[in-house]
mmCIF file of N, CA, C and O in Angstrom:
data_model
loop_
_atom_site.group_PDB
_atom_site.id
_atom_site.type_symbol
_atom_site.label_atom_id
_atom_site.label_comp_id
_atom_site.label_asym_id
_atom_site.label_seq_id
_atom_site.Cartn_x
_atom_site.Cartn_y
_atom_site.Cartn_z
ATOM 1 N N MET U 1 0.844 -1.184 0.000
ATOM 2 C CA MET U 1 0.000 0.000 0.000
ATOM 3 C C MET U 1 0.887 1.244 0.000
ATOM 4 O O MET U 1 1.778 1.377 0.830
ATOM 5 N N PRO U 2 0.660 2.201 -0.930
ATOM 6 C CA PRO U 2 1.522 3.385 -1.014
ATOM 7 C C PRO U 2 1.331 4.302 0.191
ATOM 8 O O PRO U 2 0.250 4.418 0.744
ATOM 9 N N ASP U 3 2.411 4.956 0.563
ATOM 10 C CA ASP U 3 2.392 5.932 1.641
ATOM 11 C C ASP U 3 1.608 7.162 1.177
ATOM 12 O O ASP U 3 1.822 7.665 0.072
ATOM 13 N N ILE U 4 0.721 7.669 2.028
ATOM 14 C CA ILE U 4 -0.086 8.853 1.672
ATOM 15 C C ILE U 4 0.816 10.038 1.368
ATOM 16 O O ILE U 4 0.595 10.760 0.398
ATOM 17 N N ASN U 5 1.858 10.263 2.181
ATOM 18 C CA ASN U 5 2.770 11.374 1.932
ATOM 19 C C ASN U 5 3.483 11.214 0.608
ATOM 20 O O ASN U 5 3.678 12.186 -0.118
ATOM 21 N N GLU U 6 3.896 9.990 0.281
ATOM 22 C CA GLU U 6 4.596 9.741 -0.977
ATOM 23 C C GLU U 6 3.709 10.124 -2.154
ATOM 24 O O GLU U 6 4.152 10.779 -3.090
ATOM 25 N N ASN U 7 2.439 9.738 -2.119
ATOM 26 C CA ASN U 7 1.497 10.079 -3.178
ATOM 27 C C ASN U 7 1.307 11.597 -3.256
ATOM 28 O O ASN U 7 1.322 12.171 -4.339
ATOM 29 N N PHE U 8 1.160 12.254 -2.113
ATOM 30 C CA PHE U 8 0.995 13.709 -2.092
ATOM 31 C C PHE U 8 2.245 14.378 -2.655
ATOM 32 O O PHE U 8 2.149 15.299 -3.461
ATOM 33 N N PHE U 9 3.416 13.916 -2.239
ATOM 34 C CA PHE U 9 4.662 14.492 -2.736
ATOM 35 C C PHE U 9 4.745 14.369 -4.250
ATOM 36 O O PHE U 9 5.131 15.316 -4.934
ATOM 37 N N GLU U 10 4.374 13.216 -4.803
ATOM 38 C CA GLU U 10 4.411 13.037 -6.257
ATOM 39 C C GLU U 10 3.460 14.012 -6.959
ATOM 40 O O GLU U 10 3.788 14.531 -8.023
ATOM 41 N N ARG U 11 2.312 14.256 -6.362
ATOM 42 C CA ARG U 11 1.364 15.229 -6.931
ATOM 43 C C ARG U 11 1.946 16.642 -6.867
ATOM 44 O O ARG U 11 1.797 17.429 -7.809
ATOM 45 N N VAL U 12 2.622 16.967 -5.780
ATOM 46 C CA VAL U 12 3.293 18.270 -5.649
ATOM 47 C C VAL U 12 4.349 18.408 -6.744
ATOM 48 O O VAL U 12 4.431 19.441 -7.421
ATOM 49 N N TYR U 13 5.149 17.359 -6.943
ATOM 50 C CA TYR U 13 6.202 17.414 -7.962
ATOM 51 C C TYR U 13 5.617 17.576 -9.362
ATOM 52 O O TYR U 13 6.183 18.284 -10.199
ATOM 53 N N ALA U 14 4.478 16.945 -9.615
ATOM 54 C CA ALA U 14 3.828 17.076 -10.926
ATOM 55 C C ALA U 14 3.430 18.528 -11.183
ATOM 56 O O ALA U 14 3.578 19.028 -12.300
ATOM 57 N N VAL U 15 2.947 19.211 -10.159
ATOM 58 C CA VAL U 15 2.600 20.635 -10.312
ATOM 59 C C VAL U 15 3.873 21.458 -10.479
ATOM 60 O O VAL U 15 3.963 22.311 -11.372
ATOM 61 N N ALA U 16 4.871 21.221 -9.648
ATOM 62 C CA ALA U 16 6.118 21.993 -9.707
ATOM 63 C C ALA U 16 6.775 21.885 -11.078
ATOM 64 O O ALA U 16 7.340 22.861 -11.579
ATOM 65 N N ARG U 17 6.684 20.721 -11.695
ATOM 66 C CA ARG U 17 7.280 20.535 -13.029
ATOM 67 C C ARG U 17 6.608 21.411 -14.087
ATOM 68 O O ARG U 17 7.176 21.643 -15.146
ATOM 69 N N GLN U 18 5.416 21.898 -13.805
ATOM 70 C CA GLN U 18 4.682 22.738 -14.760
ATOM 71 C C GLN U 18 5.031 24.223 -14.649
ATOM 72 O O GLN U 18 4.650 25.015 -15.509
ATOM 73 N N ILE U 19 5.753 24.617 -13.594
ATOM 74 C CA ILE U 19 6.069 26.037 -13.403
ATOM 75 C C ILE U 19 6.964 26.488 -14.548
ATOM 76 O O ILE U 19 8.051 25.945 -14.748
ATOM 77 N N PRO U 20 6.518 27.489 -15.293
ATOM 78 C CA PRO U 20 7.315 27.936 -16.443
ATOM 79 C C PRO U 20 8.639 28.582 -16.029
ATOM 80 O O PRO U 20 8.752 29.161 -14.942
ATOM 81 N N TYR U 21 9.600 28.505 -16.914
ATOM 82 C CA TYR U 21 10.885 29.189 -16.753
ATOM 83 C C TYR U 21 10.609 30.668 -16.519
ATOM 84 O O TYR U 21 9.786 31.283 -17.207
ATOM 85 N N GLY U 22 11.273 31.266 -15.544
ATOM 86 C CA GLY U 22 11.098 32.692 -15.268
ATOM 87 C C GLY U 22 9.885 33.011 -14.425
ATOM 88 O O GLY U 22 9.539 34.178 -14.247
ATOM 89 N N LYS U 23 9.221 31.990 -13.912
ATOM 90 C CA LYS U 23 8.031 32.184 -13.070
ATOM 91 C C LYS U 23 8.239 31.475 -11.747
ATOM 92 O O LYS U 23 9.081 30.581 -11.618
ATOM 93 N N VAL U 24 7.453 31.872 -10.751
ATOM 94 C CA VAL U 24 7.463 31.213 -9.441
ATOM 95 C C VAL U 24 6.028 31.001 -8.998
ATOM 96 O O VAL U 24 5.099 31.630 -9.520
ATOM 97 N N THR U 25 5.864 30.134 -8.039
ATOM 98 C CA THR U 25 4.570 29.957 -7.394
ATOM 99 C C THR U 25 4.828 29.765 -5.913
ATOM 100 O O THR U 25 5.971 29.730 -5.470
ATOM 101 N N SER U 26 3.762 29.640 -5.151
ATOM 102 C CA SER U 26 3.913 29.513 -3.702
ATOM 103 C C SER U 26 3.522 28.115 -3.229
ATOM 104 O O SER U 26 2.806 27.385 -3.917
ATOM 105 N N TYR U 27 3.975 27.799 -2.024
ATOM 106 C CA TYR U 27 3.605 26.530 -1.400
ATOM 107 C C TYR U 27 2.080 26.452 -1.297
ATOM 108 O O TYR U 27 1.480 25.422 -1.597
ATOM 109 N N GLY U 28 1.463 27.544 -0.890
ATOM 110 C CA GLY U 28 0.008 27.575 -0.725
ATOM 111 C C GLY U 28 -0.744 27.408 -2.030
ATOM 112 O O GLY U 28 -1.786 26.761 -2.074
ATOM 113 N N ALA U 29 -0.234 27.999 -3.107
ATOM 114 C CA ALA U 29 -0.900 27.869 -4.410
ATOM 115 C C ALA U 29 -0.873 26.422 -4.888
ATOM 116 O O ALA U 29 -1.855 25.927 -5.449
ATOM 117 N N ILE U 30 0.236 25.738 -4.642
ATOM 118 C CA ILE U 30 0.314 24.326 -5.018
ATOM 119 C C ILE U 30 -0.656 23.518 -4.162
ATOM 120 O O ILE U 30 -1.391 22.673 -4.670
ATOM 121 N N ALA U 31 -0.669 23.776 -2.862
ATOM 122 C CA ALA U 31 -1.581 23.059 -1.971
ATOM 123 C C ALA U 31 -3.029 23.269 -2.401
ATOM 124 O O ALA U 31 -3.824 22.318 -2.447
ATOM 125 N N LYS U 32 -3.370 24.496 -2.744
ATOM 126 C CA LYS U 32 -4.746 24.826 -3.135
ATOM 127 C C LYS U 32 -5.167 24.071 -4.389
ATOM 128 O O LYS U 32 -6.260 23.506 -4.449
ATOM 129 N N VAL U 33 -4.312 24.047 -5.405
ATOM 130 C CA VAL U 33 -4.672 23.368 -6.653
ATOM 131 C C VAL U 33 -4.800 21.860 -6.445
ATOM 132 O O VAL U 33 -5.526 21.192 -7.183
ATOM 133 N N LEU U 34 -4.130 21.338 -5.412
ATOM 134 C CA LEU U 34 -4.229 19.907 -5.113
ATOM 135 C C LEU U 34 -5.396 19.592 -4.190
ATOM 136 O O LEU U 34 -5.570 18.451 -3.785
ATOM 137 N N GLY U 35 -6.189 20.625 -3.851
ATOM 138 C CA GLY U 35 -7.342 20.410 -2.987
ATOM 139 C C GLY U 35 -6.975 20.261 -1.527
ATOM 140 O O GLY U 35 -7.744 19.734 -0.734
ATOM 141 N N ALA U 36 -5.794 20.740 -1.182
ATOM 142 C CA ALA U 36 -5.314 20.641 0.196
ATOM 143 C C ALA U 36 -4.890 22.031 0.668
ATOM 144 O O ALA U 36 -3.764 22.249 1.093
ATOM 145 N N ALA U 37 -5.813 22.978 0.571
ATOM 146 C CA ALA U 37 -5.497 24.386 0.791
ATOM 147 C C ALA U 37 -4.784 24.663 2.110
ATOM 148 O O ALA U 37 -4.056 25.626 2.227
ATOM 149 N N ARG U 38 -4.976 23.831 3.101
ATOM 150 C CA ARG U 38 -4.349 24.071 4.396
ATOM 151 C C ARG U 38 -3.037 23.305 4.564
ATOM 152 O O ARG U 38 -2.521 23.190 5.668
ATOM 153 N N SER U 39 -2.500 22.792 3.479
ATOM 154 C CA SER U 39 -1.316 21.939 3.545
ATOM 155 C C SER U 39 -0.075 22.560 2.914
ATOM 156 O O SER U 39 0.781 21.843 2.396
ATOM 157 N N ALA U 40 0.045 23.877 2.973
ATOM 158 C CA ALA U 40 1.225 24.535 2.399
ATOM 159 C C ALA U 40 2.509 24.011 3.036
ATOM 160 O O ALA U 40 3.527 23.848 2.365
ATOM 161 N N ARG U 41 2.466 23.714 4.318
ATOM 162 C CA ARG U 41 3.653 23.196 5.004
ATOM 163 C C ARG U 41 4.062 21.840 4.433
ATOM 164 O O ARG U 41 5.241 21.560 4.260
ATOM 165 N N MET U 42 3.082 21.007 4.102
ATOM 166 C CA MET U 42 3.408 19.705 3.505
ATOM 167 C C MET U 42 4.031 19.882 2.122
ATOM 168 O O MET U 42 4.902 19.109 1.726
ATOM 169 N N VAL U 43 3.581 20.901 1.390
ATOM 170 C CA VAL U 43 4.203 21.196 0.095
ATOM 171 C C VAL U 43 5.662 21.569 0.327
ATOM 172 O O VAL U 43 6.546 21.147 -0.412
ATOM 173 N N GLY U 44 5.918 22.348 1.373
ATOM 174 C CA GLY U 44 7.297 22.698 1.720
ATOM 175 C C GLY U 44 8.127 21.466 2.023
ATOM 176 O O GLY U 44 9.273 21.356 1.582
ATOM 177 N N TRP U 45 7.561 20.526 2.757
ATOM 178 C CA TRP U 45 8.284 19.282 3.053
ATOM 179 C C TRP U 45 8.587 18.527 1.768
ATOM 180 O O TRP U 45 9.677 17.963 1.618
ATOM 181 N N ALA U 46 7.636 18.524 0.848
ATOM 182 C CA ALA U 46 7.858 17.854 -0.438
ATOM 183 C C ALA U 46 8.995 18.528 -1.203
ATOM 184 O O ALA U 46 9.873 17.853 -1.757
ATOM 185 N N MET U 47 8.989 19.858 -1.222
ATOM 186 C CA MET U 47 10.061 20.579 -1.916
ATOM 187 C C MET U 47 11.410 20.286 -1.269
ATOM 188 O O MET U 47 12.407 20.080 -1.962
ATOM 189 N N ASN U 48 11.451 20.236 0.059
ATOM 190 C CA ASN U 48 12.704 19.939 0.760
ATOM 191 C C ASN U 48 13.219 18.548 0.407
ATOM 192 O O ASN U 48 14.427 18.327 0.372
ATOM 193 N N ALA U 49 12.313 17.633 0.132
ATOM 194 C CA ALA U 49 12.692 16.254 -0.191
ATOM 195 C C ALA U 49 12.988 16.046 -1.671
ATOM 196 O O ALA U 49 13.368 14.952 -2.082
ATOM 197 N N SER U 50 12.847 17.090 -2.477
ATOM 198 C CA SER U 50 12.943 16.928 -3.935
ATOM 199 C C SER U 50 14.323 17.211 -4.510
ATOM 200 O O SER U 50 14.514 17.091 -5.720
ATOM 201 N N HIS U 51 15.278 17.559 -3.699
ATOM 202 C CA HIS U 51 16.540 18.044 -4.242
ATOM 203 C C HIS U 51 17.375 16.994 -4.969
ATOM 204 O O HIS U 51 18.305 17.351 -5.679
ATOM 205 N N ASN U 52 17.021 15.738 -4.832
ATOM 206 C CA ASN U 52 17.713 14.720 -5.620
ATOM 207 C C ASN U 52 16.957 14.432 -6.924
ATOM 208 O O ASN U 52 17.364 13.598 -7.700
ATOM 209 N N LEU U 53 15.882 15.155 -7.154
ATOM 210 C CA LEU U 53 15.096 15.003 -8.387
ATOM 211 C C LEU U 53 15.407 16.178 -9.307
ATOM 212 O O LEU U 53 14.905 17.283 -9.118
ATOM 213 N N GLU U 54 16.238 15.949 -10.285
ATOM 214 C CA GLU U 54 16.704 17.037 -11.153
ATOM 215 C C GLU U 54 15.597 17.679 -11.975
ATOM 216 O O GLU U 54 15.732 18.818 -12.419
ATOM 217 N N ASP U 55 14.487 16.976 -12.176
ATOM 218 C CA ASP U 55 13.420 17.518 -13.018
ATOM 219 C C ASP U 55 12.360 18.296 -12.220
ATOM 220 O O ASP U 55 11.356 18.711 -12.781
ATOM 221 N N VAL U 56 12.594 18.511 -10.926
ATOM 222 C CA VAL U 56 11.662 19.278 -10.102
ATOM 223 C C VAL U 56 12.306 20.634 -9.795
ATOM 224 O O VAL U 56 13.282 20.697 -9.048
ATOM 225 N N PRO U 57 11.791 21.720 -10.377
ATOM 226 C CA PRO U 57 12.395 23.038 -10.168
ATOM 227 C C PRO U 57 11.982 23.649 -8.823
ATOM 228 O O PRO U 57 11.234 24.630 -8.757
ATOM 229 N N ALA U 58 12.489 23.083 -7.746
ATOM 230 C CA ALA U 58 12.114 23.517 -6.396
ATOM 231 C C ALA U 58 12.470 24.978 -6.144
ATOM 232 O O ALA U 58 11.826 25.634 -5.322
ATOM 233 N N HIS U 59 13.456 25.498 -6.861
ATOM 234 C CA HIS U 59 13.841 26.902 -6.669
ATOM 235 C C HIS U 59 12.727 27.864 -7.087
ATOM 236 O O HIS U 59 12.739 29.019 -6.689
ATOM 237 N N ARG U 60 11.759 27.388 -7.834
ATOM 238 C CA ARG U 60 10.657 28.244 -8.292
ATOM 239 C C ARG U 60 9.481 28.264 -7.325
ATOM 240 O O ARG U 60 8.438 28.846 -7.634
ATOM 241 N N VAL U 61 9.628 27.652 -6.163
ATOM 242 C CA VAL U 61 8.554 27.629 -5.170
ATOM 243 C C VAL U 61 9.005 28.448 -3.965
ATOM 244 O O VAL U 61 10.030 28.155 -3.341
ATOM 245 N N VAL U 62 8.236 29.494 -3.657
ATOM 246 C CA VAL U 62 8.566 30.436 -2.587
ATOM 247 C C VAL U 62 7.360 30.590 -1.666
ATOM 248 O O VAL U 62 6.291 30.036 -1.937
ATOM 249 N N ASN U 63 7.516 31.362 -0.605
ATOM 250 C CA ASN U 63 6.352 31.559 0.246
ATOM 251 C C ASN U 63 5.425 32.612 -0.367
ATOM 252 O O ASN U 63 5.749 33.232 -1.381
ATOM 253 N N ARG U 64 4.284 32.832 0.240
ATOM 254 C CA ARG U 64 3.252 33.692 -0.352
ATOM 255 C C ARG U 64 3.680 35.143 -0.512
ATOM 256 O O ARG U 64 3.074 35.891 -1.272
ATOM 257 N N LYS U 65 4.726 35.545 0.208
ATOM 258 C CA LYS U 65 5.229 36.914 0.097
ATOM 259 C C LYS U 65 6.430 37.014 -0.834
ATOM 260 O O LYS U 65 7.009 38.073 -0.991
ATOM 261 N N GLY U 66 6.810 35.884 -1.431
ATOM 262 C CA GLY U 66 7.947 35.877 -2.338
ATOM 263 C C GLY U 66 9.285 35.683 -1.654
ATOM 264 O O GLY U 66 10.335 35.871 -2.271
ATOM 265 N N LEU U 67 9.261 35.289 -0.395
ATOM 266 C CA LEU U 67 10.507 35.045 0.334
ATOM 267 C C LEU U 67 11.079 33.678 -0.014
ATOM 268 O O LEU U 67 10.339 32.707 -0.171
ATOM 269 N N LEU U 68 12.393 33.604 -0.098
ATOM 270 C CA LEU U 68 13.082 32.350 -0.410
ATOM 271 C C LEU U 68 13.254 31.543 0.874
ATOM 272 O O LEU U 68 14.359 31.300 1.342
ATOM 273 N N THR U 69 12.165 31.105 1.436
ATOM 274 C CA THR U 69 12.198 30.418 2.725
ATOM 275 C C THR U 69 12.849 29.044 2.643
ATOM 276 O O THR U 69 13.304 28.531 3.658
ATOM 277 N N GLY U 70 12.923 28.451 1.470
ATOM 278 C CA GLY U 70 13.542 27.134 1.327
ATOM 279 C C GLY U 70 14.995 27.175 0.922
ATOM 280 O O GLY U 70 15.594 26.142 0.651
ATOM 281 N N LYS U 71 15.601 28.359 0.902
ATOM 282 C CA LYS U 71 16.955 28.498 0.353
ATOM 283 C C LYS U 71 18.003 27.688 1.094
ATOM 284 O O LYS U 71 18.978 27.253 0.511
ATOM 285 N N HIS U 72 17.812 27.443 2.378
ATOM 286 C CA HIS U 72 18.813 26.695 3.138
ATOM 287 C C HIS U 72 18.828 25.208 2.782
ATOM 288 O O HIS U 72 19.718 24.488 3.208
ATOM 289 N N HIS U 73 17.880 24.760 1.970
ATOM 290 C CA HIS U 73 17.857 23.361 1.539
ATOM 291 C C HIS U 73 18.620 23.144 0.227
ATOM 292 O O HIS U 73 18.686 22.025 -0.272
ATOM 293 N N PHE U 74 19.178 24.221 -0.322
ATOM 294 C CA PHE U 74 19.952 24.126 -1.562
ATOM 295 C C PHE U 74 21.436 24.101 -1.231
ATOM 296 O O PHE U 74 21.880 24.751 -0.288
ATOM 297 N N ASP U 75 22.207 23.381 -2.046
ATOM 298 C CA ASP U 75 23.662 23.397 -1.882
ATOM 299 C C ASP U 75 24.167 24.799 -2.195
ATOM 300 O O ASP U 75 23.655 25.473 -3.084
ATOM 301 N N GLY U 76 25.167 25.237 -1.475
ATOM 302 C CA GLY U 76 25.708 26.571 -1.715
ATOM 303 C C GLY U 76 24.907 27.616 -0.964
ATOM 304 O O GLY U 76 23.735 27.424 -0.658
ATOM 305 N N THR U 77 25.528 28.734 -0.679
ATOM 306 C CA THR U 77 24.876 29.739 0.156
ATOM 307 C C THR U 77 23.745 30.479 -0.546
ATOM 308 O O THR U 77 22.758 30.827 0.076
ATOM 309 N N ASN U 78 23.881 30.720 -1.838
ATOM 310 C CA ASN U 78 22.855 31.490 -2.556
ATOM 311 C C ASN U 78 22.361 30.787 -3.806
ATOM 312 O O ASN U 78 21.924 31.439 -4.753
ATOM 313 N N LEU U 79 22.401 29.461 -3.831
ATOM 314 C CA LEU U 79 22.056 28.739 -5.054
ATOM 315 C C LEU U 79 20.621 29.007 -5.500
ATOM 316 O O LEU U 79 20.371 29.239 -6.685
ATOM 317 N N MET U 80 19.672 29.008 -4.580
ATOM 318 C CA MET U 80 18.282 29.247 -4.961
ATOM 319 C C MET U 80 18.151 30.617 -5.628
ATOM 320 O O MET U 80 17.542 30.751 -6.681
ATOM 321 N N GLN U 81 18.758 31.622 -5.027
ATOM 322 C CA GLN U 81 18.725 32.968 -5.594
ATOM 323 C C GLN U 81 19.409 33.006 -6.955
ATOM 324 O O GLN U 81 18.887 33.596 -7.902
ATOM 325 N N GLN U 82 20.546 32.351 -7.068
ATOM 326 C CA GLN U 82 21.272 32.339 -8.341
ATOM 327 C C GLN U 82 20.456 31.674 -9.446
ATOM 328 O O GLN U 82 20.438 32.156 -10.591
ATOM 329 N N LEU U 83 19.780 30.588 -9.115
ATOM 330 C CA LEU U 83 18.943 29.912 -10.112
ATOM 331 C C LEU U 83 17.803 30.816 -10.574
ATOM 332 O O LEU U 83 17.503 30.900 -11.768
ATOM 333 N N LEU U 84 17.166 31.506 -9.634
ATOM 334 C CA LEU U 84 16.078 32.423 -9.995
ATOM 335 C C LEU U 84 16.608 33.587 -10.831
ATOM 336 O O LEU U 84 16.007 33.958 -11.844
ATOM 337 N N GLU U 85 17.736 34.142 -10.429
ATOM 338 C CA GLU U 85 18.310 35.266 -11.169
ATOM 339 C C GLU U 85 18.735 34.850 -12.572
ATOM 340 O O GLU U 85 18.637 35.639 -13.511
ATOM 341 N N SER U 86 19.153 33.602 -12.747
ATOM 342 C CA SER U 86 19.528 33.125 -14.081
ATOM 343 C C SER U 86 18.307 33.045 -15.001
ATOM 344 O O SER U 86 18.448 32.982 -16.216
ATOM 345 N N GLU U 87 17.112 33.060 -14.396
ATOM 346 C CA GLU U 87 15.867 33.045 -15.168
ATOM 347 C C GLU U 87 15.274 34.451 -15.295
ATOM 348 O O GLU U 87 14.131 34.620 -15.731
ATOM 349 N N GLY U 88 16.023 35.474 -14.866
ATOM 350 C CA GLY U 88 15.573 36.851 -15.020
ATOM 351 C C GLY U 88 14.759 37.392 -13.865
ATOM 352 O O GLY U 88 14.139 38.458 -13.985
ATOM 353 N N ILE U 89 14.734 36.698 -12.747
ATOM 354 C CA ILE U 89 13.979 37.139 -11.576
ATOM 355 C C ILE U 89 14.929 37.849 -10.629
ATOM 356 O O ILE U 89 15.967 37.302 -10.257
ATOM 357 N N ILE U 90 14.575 39.062 -10.249
ATOM 358 C CA ILE U 90 15.414 39.838 -9.334
ATOM 359 C C ILE U 90 15.047 39.493 -7.899
ATOM 360 O O ILE U 90 13.868 39.464 -7.537
ATOM 361 N N VAL U 91 16.085 39.233 -7.096
ATOM 362 C CA VAL U 91 15.898 38.895 -5.684
ATOM 363 C C VAL U 91 16.738 39.866 -4.853
ATOM 364 O O VAL U 91 17.939 40.003 -5.088
ATOM 365 N N ILE U 92 16.091 40.534 -3.911
ATOM 366 C CA ILE U 92 16.783 41.438 -2.992
ATOM 367 C C ILE U 92 16.397 41.054 -1.572
ATOM 368 O O ILE U 92 15.202 40.924 -1.267
ATOM 369 N N ASP U 93 17.405 40.887 -0.716
ATOM 370 C CA ASP U 93 17.178 40.497 0.678
ATOM 371 C C ASP U 93 16.295 39.249 0.777
ATOM 372 O O ASP U 93 15.344 39.201 1.557
ATOM 373 N N ASN U 94 16.612 38.255 -0.033
ATOM 374 C CA ASN U 94 15.906 36.964 -0.029
ATOM 375 C C ASN U 94 14.436 37.063 -0.415
ATOM 376 O O ASN U 94 13.641 36.193 -0.077
ATOM 377 N N GLN U 95 14.058 38.120 -1.131
ATOM 378 C CA GLN U 95 12.665 38.283 -1.552
ATOM 379 C C GLN U 95 12.612 38.649 -3.028
ATOM 380 O O GLN U 95 13.392 39.470 -3.508
ATOM 381 N N ILE U 96 11.648 38.057 -3.719
ATOM 382 C CA ILE U 96 11.477 38.325 -5.142
ATOM 383 C C ILE U 96 10.911 39.731 -5.334
ATOM 384 O O ILE U 96 9.942 40.120 -4.678
ATOM 385 N N VAL U 97 11.545 40.475 -6.215
ATOM 386 C CA VAL U 97 11.078 41.811 -6.565
ATOM 387 C C VAL U 97 9.986 41.661 -7.619
ATOM 388 O O VAL U 97 10.135 40.895 -8.568
ATOM 389 N N ASP U 98 8.897 42.381 -7.443
ATOM 390 C CA ASP U 98 7.767 42.352 -8.378
ATOM 391 C C ASP U 98 7.174 40.945 -8.489
ATOM 392 O O ASP U 98 7.044 40.379 -9.575
ATOM 393 N N LEU U 99 6.810 40.389 -7.337
ATOM 394 C CA LEU U 99 6.270 39.027 -7.276
ATOM 395 C C LEU U 99 5.081 38.843 -8.217
ATOM 396 O O LEU U 99 4.975 37.819 -8.888
ATOM 397 N N GLU U 100 4.200 39.818 -8.294
ATOM 398 C CA GLU U 100 2.996 39.683 -9.140
ATOM 399 C C GLU U 100 3.369 39.433 -10.602
ATOM 400 O O GLU U 100 2.693 38.678 -11.291
ATOM 401 N N LYS U 101 4.437 40.058 -11.065
ATOM 402 C CA LYS U 101 4.887 39.900 -12.455
ATOM 403 C C LYS U 101 5.370 38.469 -12.722
ATOM 404 O O LYS U 101 5.176 37.938 -13.818
ATOM 405 N N HIS U 102 6.001 37.877 -11.734
ATOM 406 C CA HIS U 102 6.612 36.560 -11.913
ATOM 407 C C HIS U 102 5.762 35.407 -11.401
ATOM 408 O O HIS U 102 6.116 34.253 -11.599
ATOM 409 N N PHE U 103 4.642 35.717 -10.749
ATOM 410 C CA PHE U 103 3.851 34.662 -10.119
ATOM 411 C C PHE U 103 3.060 33.873 -11.145
ATOM 412 O O PHE U 103 2.431 34.423 -12.042
ATOM 413 N N TRP U 104 3.073 32.563 -10.990
ATOM 414 C CA TRP U 104 2.338 31.642 -11.852
ATOM 415 C C TRP U 104 1.337 30.916 -10.977
ATOM 416 O O TRP U 104 1.680 30.338 -9.950
ATOM 417 N N THR U 105 0.076 30.938 -11.375
ATOM 418 C CA THR U 105 -0.962 30.249 -10.639
ATOM 419 C C THR U 105 -1.191 28.881 -11.259
ATOM 420 O O THR U 105 -1.570 28.787 -12.434
ATOM 421 N N PRO U 106 -0.967 27.829 -10.486
ATOM 422 C CA PRO U 106 -1.152 26.473 -11.025
ATOM 423 C C PRO U 106 -2.615 26.190 -11.374
ATOM 424 O O PRO U 106 -3.521 26.741 -10.755
ATOM 425 N N GLU U 107 -2.770 25.334 -12.362
ATOM 426 C CA GLU U 107 -4.104 24.867 -12.746
ATOM 427 C C GLU U 107 -4.141 23.349 -12.537
ATOM 428 O O GLU U 107 -3.111 22.702 -12.520
ATOM 429 N N VAL U 108 -5.328 22.833 -12.421
ATOM 430 C CA VAL U 108 -5.466 21.388 -12.190
ATOM 431 C C VAL U 108 -5.121 20.657 -13.484
ATOM 432 O O VAL U 108 -5.837 20.745 -14.465
ATOM 433 N N LYS U 109 -4.002 19.935 -13.464
ATOM 434 C CA LYS U 109 -3.578 19.110 -14.606
ATOM 435 C C LYS U 109 -2.980 17.811 -14.111
ATOM 436 O O LYS U 109 -2.362 17.103 -14.868
ATOM 437 N N VAL U 110 -3.084 17.557 -12.811
ATOM 438 C CA VAL U 110 -2.437 16.365 -12.258
ATOM 439 C C VAL U 110 -3.433 15.334 -11.836
ATOM 440 O O VAL U 110 -4.595 15.582 -11.709
#
């Protein structure tokens, strides 16, 4: 019998894989599209566990205010910021500048 968390994590990864280059979304937005609106923290746990999955762009998932709250889970001191900046997203003081411009709202496709 599959682990409930494992299934949820796979659904989170399926949404994260859809985030377009140069865009970000939030833990809460992913939780909401999965019908688990109160599970943003679980989405964060999934992102923290995804770093060995090269096809999951975890750097594109931030908190609702655009803060890079998951940055300490990346190798290197500023890797999350560097990855976002390489996609044209400006980050100052660990926060995305002009979040509304870069925000992507997930749709149900999983």
